[in-house]
Amino acid sequence: MASYTVTALGILCTFGLVSCQFVSLGSCPEVKLQENFDLDRYLGKWYENRRYANWFSLFSNCVTAEYTKLSETSVKVNNTGWLYLSNESDTAIGNAIVQEGAKLGVRFSEFSPYGNYWVLSTDYTSHSIVWSCEESPKGAIQFNSQLLWILSRSPEGLSETELDRLFDILHGYGINTDIRKLKPTKQTNCFGRSINM
Ligand SMILES: *[C@@H]1O[C@H](CO)[C@@H](O)[C@H](O)[C@H]1NC(C)=O
Ligand SMILES: *[C@@H]1O[C@H](CO)[C@@H](O)[C@H](O)[C@H]1NC(C)=O
């Protein structure tokens, strides 16, 4: 999202014209990224366990992301979900590039800029925390817009203990994990999936 969009949203939000899910006051929080990020171990299929409410996946559940290596720094992204209003599957094919360490960029059209895809924490075998933050230009009032996903390797998700540990990491950076903002993604009774039907 371009920063002027963030500013515009921030202003509309301040005056109560739009839902303020996407924008908060202040600059982006400082975070640590996953050290020694290993792309090869990160590839394959992930299940969306939780996400910030966002306009591009408002009405989908059963969301998976599959990453396939194209080169040392480029990955094919296949995001597939189920649109529960129209009862049909929805796939977005994109491309991710490794920018530096665990900082990746992802886009779903060759005409759009890469959006941030920062891996804050992953153990490659059970969880990943993916985060992005955009800031409005420095000015009198600063806004930021964050996106957050928790992914799991298993459609069954994560244990309470593991989730608590991930929430602790996020709270340490001042990142909001309120259930009204970070919503669980339904991964049960997914059509066409033999597991967990
Ligand atoms: C994307 O993933 C879905 C679900 O796993 C699969 O059915 C579909 O064939 C994949 N599409 C491409 C182009 O890879
Ligand atoms: C939704 O689509 C699935 C898979 O195509 C089908 O089995 C199911 O009957 C549909 N449900 C409704 C309510 O139409």
PDB file of N, CA, C and O in Angstrom, residues 118-154:
ATOM      1  N   TRP A 118       7.746  -9.956   5.850  1.00  0.00           N
ATOM      2  CA  TRP A 118       8.856 -10.150   6.775  1.00  0.00           C
ATOM      3  C   TRP A 118       8.547 -11.324   7.696  1.00  0.00           C
ATOM      4  O   TRP A 118       7.488 -11.343   8.337  1.00  0.00           O
ATOM      5  N   VAL A 119       9.471 -12.261   7.765  1.00  0.00           N
ATOM      6  CA  VAL A 119       9.276 -13.405   8.650  1.00  0.00           C
ATOM      7  C   VAL A 119       9.881 -13.059  10.014  1.00  0.00           C
ATOM      8  O   VAL A 119      11.096 -12.951  10.156  1.00  0.00           O
ATOM      9  N   LEU A 120       9.011 -12.846  10.994  1.00  0.00           N
ATOM     10  CA  LEU A 120       9.504 -12.479  12.328  1.00  0.00           C
ATOM     11  C   LEU A 120      10.003 -13.702  13.078  1.00  0.00           C
ATOM     12  O   LEU A 120      10.938 -13.621  13.852  1.00  0.00           O
ATOM     13  N   SER A 121       9.339 -14.834  12.847  1.00  0.00           N
ATOM     14  CA  SER A 121       9.750 -16.052  13.535  1.00  0.00           C
ATOM     15  C   SER A 121       9.228 -17.262  12.775  1.00  0.00           C
ATOM     16  O   SER A 121       8.066 -17.282  12.377  1.00  0.00           O
ATOM     17  N   THR A 122      10.094 -18.233  12.564  1.00  0.00           N
ATOM     18  CA  THR A 122       9.625 -19.516  12.040  1.00  0.00           C
ATOM     19  C   THR A 122      10.550 -20.614  12.535  1.00  0.00           C
ATOM     20  O   THR A 122      11.742 -20.379  12.740  1.00  0.00           O
ATOM     21  N   ASP A 123       9.966 -21.806  12.739  1.00  0.00           N
ATOM     22  CA  ASP A 123      10.797 -22.974  13.023  1.00  0.00           C
ATOM     23  C   ASP A 123      10.736 -23.935  11.824  1.00  0.00           C
ATOM     24  O   ASP A 123      11.212 -25.049  11.903  1.00  0.00           O
ATOM     25  N   TYR A 124      10.119 -23.480  10.746  1.00  0.00           N
ATOM     26  CA  TYR A 124      10.004 -24.196   9.463  1.00  0.00           C
ATOM     27  C   TYR A 124       9.087 -25.408   9.516  1.00  0.00           C
ATOM     28  O   TYR A 124       8.569 -25.830   8.496  1.00  0.00           O
ATOM     29  N   THR A 125       8.880 -25.991  10.693  1.00  0.00           N
ATOM     30  CA  THR A 125       8.113 -27.232  10.771  1.00  0.00           C
ATOM     31  C   THR A 125       6.763 -27.070  11.453  1.00  0.00           C
ATOM     32  O   THR A 125       5.902 -27.927  11.329  1.00  0.00           O
ATOM     33  N   SER A 126       6.554 -25.969  12.195  1.00  0.00           N
ATOM     34  CA  SER A 126       5.228 -25.809  12.798  1.00  0.00           C
ATOM     35  C   SER A 126       4.635 -24.422  12.610  1.00  0.00           C
ATOM     36  O   SER A 126       3.449 -24.304  12.340  1.00  0.00           O
ATOM     37  N   HIS A 127       5.425 -23.353  12.737  1.00  0.00           N
ATOM     38  CA  HIS A 127       4.814 -22.030  12.685  1.00  0.00           C
ATOM     39  C   HIS A 127       5.622 -21.019  11.880  1.00  0.00           C
ATOM     40  O   HIS A 127       6.831 -21.173  11.696  1.00  0.00           O
ATOM     41  N   SER A 128       4.935 -19.985  11.421  1.00  0.00           N
ATOM     42  CA  SER A 128       5.609 -18.811  10.874  1.00  0.00           C
ATOM     43  C   SER A 128       4.795 -17.576  11.244  1.00  0.00           C
ATOM     44  O   SER A 128       3.570 -17.610  11.215  1.00  0.00           O
ATOM     45  N   ILE A 129       5.492 -16.514  11.614  1.00  0.00           N
ATOM     46  CA  ILE A 129       4.833 -15.212  11.817  1.00  0.00           C
ATOM     47  C   ILE A 129       5.275 -14.304  10.683  1.00  0.00           C
ATOM     48  O   ILE A 129       6.466 -14.048  10.512  1.00  0.00           O
ATOM     49  N   VAL A 130       4.307 -13.856   9.895  1.00  0.00           N
ATOM     50  CA  VAL A 130       4.595 -12.980   8.753  1.00  0.00           C
ATOM     51  C   VAL A 130       3.972 -11.615   9.028  1.00  0.00           C
ATOM     52  O   VAL A 130       2.800 -11.529   9.425  1.00  0.00           O
ATOM     53  N   TRP A 131       4.764 -10.571   8.798  1.00  0.00           N
ATOM     54  CA  TRP A 131       4.305  -9.234   9.189  1.00  0.00           C
ATOM     55  C   TRP A 131       4.729  -8.222   8.152  1.00  0.00           C
ATOM     56  O   TRP A 131       5.757  -8.383   7.478  1.00  0.00           O
ATOM     57  N   SER A 132       3.933  -7.189   8.012  1.00  0.00           N
ATOM     58  CA  SER A 132       4.335  -6.075   7.157  1.00  0.00           C
ATOM     59  C   SER A 132       3.826  -4.785   7.768  1.00  0.00           C
ATOM     60  O   SER A 132       2.790  -4.770   8.447  1.00  0.00           O
ATOM     61  N   CYS A 133       4.552  -3.717   7.575  1.00  0.00           N
ATOM     62  CA  CYS A 133       4.128  -2.422   8.100  1.00  0.00           C
ATOM     63  C   CYS A 133       4.510  -1.330   7.115  1.00  0.00           C
ATOM     64  O   CYS A 133       5.623  -1.318   6.592  1.00  0.00           O
ATOM     65  N   GLU A 134       3.566  -0.459   6.847  1.00  0.00           N
ATOM     66  CA  GLU A 134       3.808   0.701   5.973  1.00  0.00           C
ATOM     67  C   GLU A 134       3.524   1.950   6.775  1.00  0.00           C
ATOM     68  O   GLU A 134       2.544   2.006   7.523  1.00  0.00           O
ATOM     69  N   GLU A 135       4.348   2.968   6.561  1.00  0.00           N
ATOM     70  CA  GLU A 135       4.169   4.228   7.293  1.00  0.00           C
ATOM     71  C   GLU A 135       3.705   5.329   6.362  1.00  0.00           C
ATOM     72  O   GLU A 135       4.108   5.381   5.198  1.00  0.00           O
ATOM     73  N   SER A 136       2.915   6.233   6.908  1.00  0.00           N
ATOM     74  CA  SER A 136       2.610   7.455   6.164  1.00  0.00           C
ATOM     75  C   SER A 136       3.864   8.331   6.194  1.00  0.00           C
ATOM     76  O   SER A 136       4.739   8.127   7.034  1.00  0.00           O
ATOM     77  N   PRO A 137       3.981   9.293   5.290  1.00  0.00           N
ATOM     78  CA  PRO A 137       5.152  10.170   5.325  1.00  0.00           C
ATOM     79  C   PRO A 137       5.228  10.880   6.667  1.00  0.00           C
ATOM     80  O   PRO A 137       4.198  11.130   7.286  1.00  0.00           O
ATOM     81  N   LYS A 138       6.468  11.178   7.112  1.00  0.00           N
ATOM     82  CA  LYS A 138       6.616  11.890   8.381  1.00  0.00           C
ATOM     83  C   LYS A 138       5.877  13.212   8.281  1.00  0.00           C
ATOM     84  O   LYS A 138       6.025  13.950   7.320  1.00  0.00           O
ATOM     85  N   GLY A 139       5.045  13.482   9.265  1.00  0.00           N
ATOM     86  CA  GLY A 139       4.280  14.727   9.219  1.00  0.00           C
ATOM     87  C   GLY A 139       3.761  15.023  10.597  1.00  0.00           C
ATOM     88  O   GLY A 139       4.245  14.461  11.580  1.00  0.00           O
ATOM     89  N   ALA A 140       2.798  15.885  10.652  1.00  0.00           N
ATOM     90  CA  ALA A 140       2.238  16.284  11.939  1.00  0.00           C
ATOM     91  C   ALA A 140       1.641  15.063  12.641  1.00  0.00           C
ATOM     92  O   ALA A 140       1.884  14.825  13.811  1.00  0.00           O
ATOM     93  N   ILE A 141       0.879  14.301  11.875  1.00  0.00           N
ATOM     94  CA  ILE A 141       0.287  13.085  12.445  1.00  0.00           C
ATOM     95  C   ILE A 141       0.810  11.902  11.642  1.00  0.00           C
ATOM     96  O   ILE A 141       0.724  11.893  10.417  1.00  0.00           O
ATOM     97  N   GLN A 142       1.397  10.920  12.348  1.00  0.00           N
ATOM     98  CA  GLN A 142       1.935   9.754  11.655  1.00  0.00           C
ATOM     99  C   GLN A 142       1.013   8.558  11.856  1.00  0.00           C
ATOM    100  O   GLN A 142       0.538   8.300  12.956  1.00  0.00           O
ATOM    101  N   PHE A 143       0.784   7.830  10.759  1.00  0.00           N
ATOM    102  CA  PHE A 143      -0.020   6.619  10.826  1.00  0.00           C
ATOM    103  C   PHE A 143       0.803   5.449  10.320  1.00  0.00           C
ATOM    104  O   PHE A 143       1.749   5.632   9.565  1.00  0.00           O
ATOM    105  N   ASN A 144       0.432   4.246  10.728  1.00  0.00           N
ATOM    106  CA  ASN A 144       1.024   3.062  10.111  1.00  0.00           C
ATOM    107  C   ASN A 144      -0.059   2.041   9.863  1.00  0.00           C
ATOM    108  O   ASN A 144      -1.110   2.055  10.495  1.00  0.00           O
ATOM    109  N   SER A 145       0.212   1.201   8.891  1.00  0.00           N
ATOM    110  CA  SER A 145      -0.748   0.179   8.518  1.00  0.00           C
ATOM    111  C   SER A 145      -0.034  -1.166   8.543  1.00  0.00           C
ATOM    112  O   SER A 145       0.975  -1.342   7.862  1.00  0.00           O
ATOM    113  N   GLN A 146      -0.523  -2.072   9.355  1.00  0.00           N
ATOM    114  CA  GLN A 146       0.164  -3.355   9.526  1.00  0.00           C
ATOM    115  C   GLN A 146      -0.683  -4.512   9.009  1.00  0.00           C
ATOM    116  O   GLN A 146      -1.906  -4.474   9.067  1.00  0.00           O
ATOM    117  N   LEU A 147       0.013  -5.531   8.539  1.00  0.00           N
ATOM    118  CA  LEU A 147      -0.627  -6.792   8.198  1.00  0.00           C
ATOM    119  C   LEU A 147       0.094  -7.877   8.977  1.00  0.00           C
ATOM    120  O   LEU A 147       1.308  -7.790   9.191  1.00  0.00           O
ATOM    121  N   LEU A 148      -0.653  -8.869   9.398  1.00  0.00           N
ATOM    122  CA  LEU A 148      -0.049  -9.938  10.199  1.00  0.00           C
ATOM    123  C   LEU A 148      -0.718 -11.257   9.866  1.00  0.00           C
ATOM    124  O   LEU A 148      -1.940 -11.323   9.722  1.00  0.00           O
ATOM    125  N   TRP A 149       0.116 -12.262   9.718  1.00  0.00           N
ATOM    126  CA  TRP A 149      -0.395 -13.621   9.527  1.00  0.00           C
ATOM    127  C   TRP A 149       0.367 -14.575  10.447  1.00  0.00           C
ATOM    128  O   TRP A 149       1.584 -14.447  10.601  1.00  0.00           O
ATOM    129  N   ILE A 150      -0.355 -15.519  11.001  1.00  0.00           N
ATOM    130  CA  ILE A 150       0.302 -16.655  11.644  1.00  0.00           C
ATOM    131  C   ILE A 150      -0.026 -17.860  10.782  1.00  0.00           C
ATOM    132  O   ILE A 150      -1.195 -18.114  10.466  1.00  0.00           O
ATOM    133  N   LEU A 151       1.019 -18.543  10.327  1.00  0.00           N
ATOM    134  CA  LEU A 151       0.840 -19.715   9.472  1.00  0.00           C
ATOM    135  C   LEU A 151       1.247 -20.954  10.250  1.00  0.00           C
ATOM    136  O   LEU A 151       2.116 -20.890  11.120  1.00  0.00           O
ATOM    137  N   SER A 152       0.602 -22.076   9.923  1.00  0.00           N
ATOM    138  CA  SER A 152       1.003 -23.331  10.549  1.00  0.00           C
ATOM    139  C   SER A 152       1.231 -24.374   9.468  1.00  0.00           C
ATOM    140  O   SER A 152       0.631 -24.312   8.396  1.00  0.00           O
ATOM    141  N   ARG A 153       2.107 -25.317   9.749  1.00  0.00           N
ATOM    142  CA  ARG A 153       2.365 -26.380   8.780  1.00  0.00           C
ATOM    143  C   ARG A 153       1.209 -27.350   8.729  1.00  0.00           C
ATOM    144  O   ARG A 153       0.961 -27.986   7.723  1.00  0.00           O
ATOM    145  N   SER A 154       0.508 -27.463   9.862  1.00  0.00           N
ATOM    146  CA  SER A 154      -0.578 -28.427   9.933  1.00  0.00           C
ATOM    147  C   SER A 154      -1.917 -27.694   9.914  1.00  0.00           C
ATOM    148  O   SER A 154      -2.057 -26.629  10.516  1.00  0.00           O
TER     149      SER A 154
END
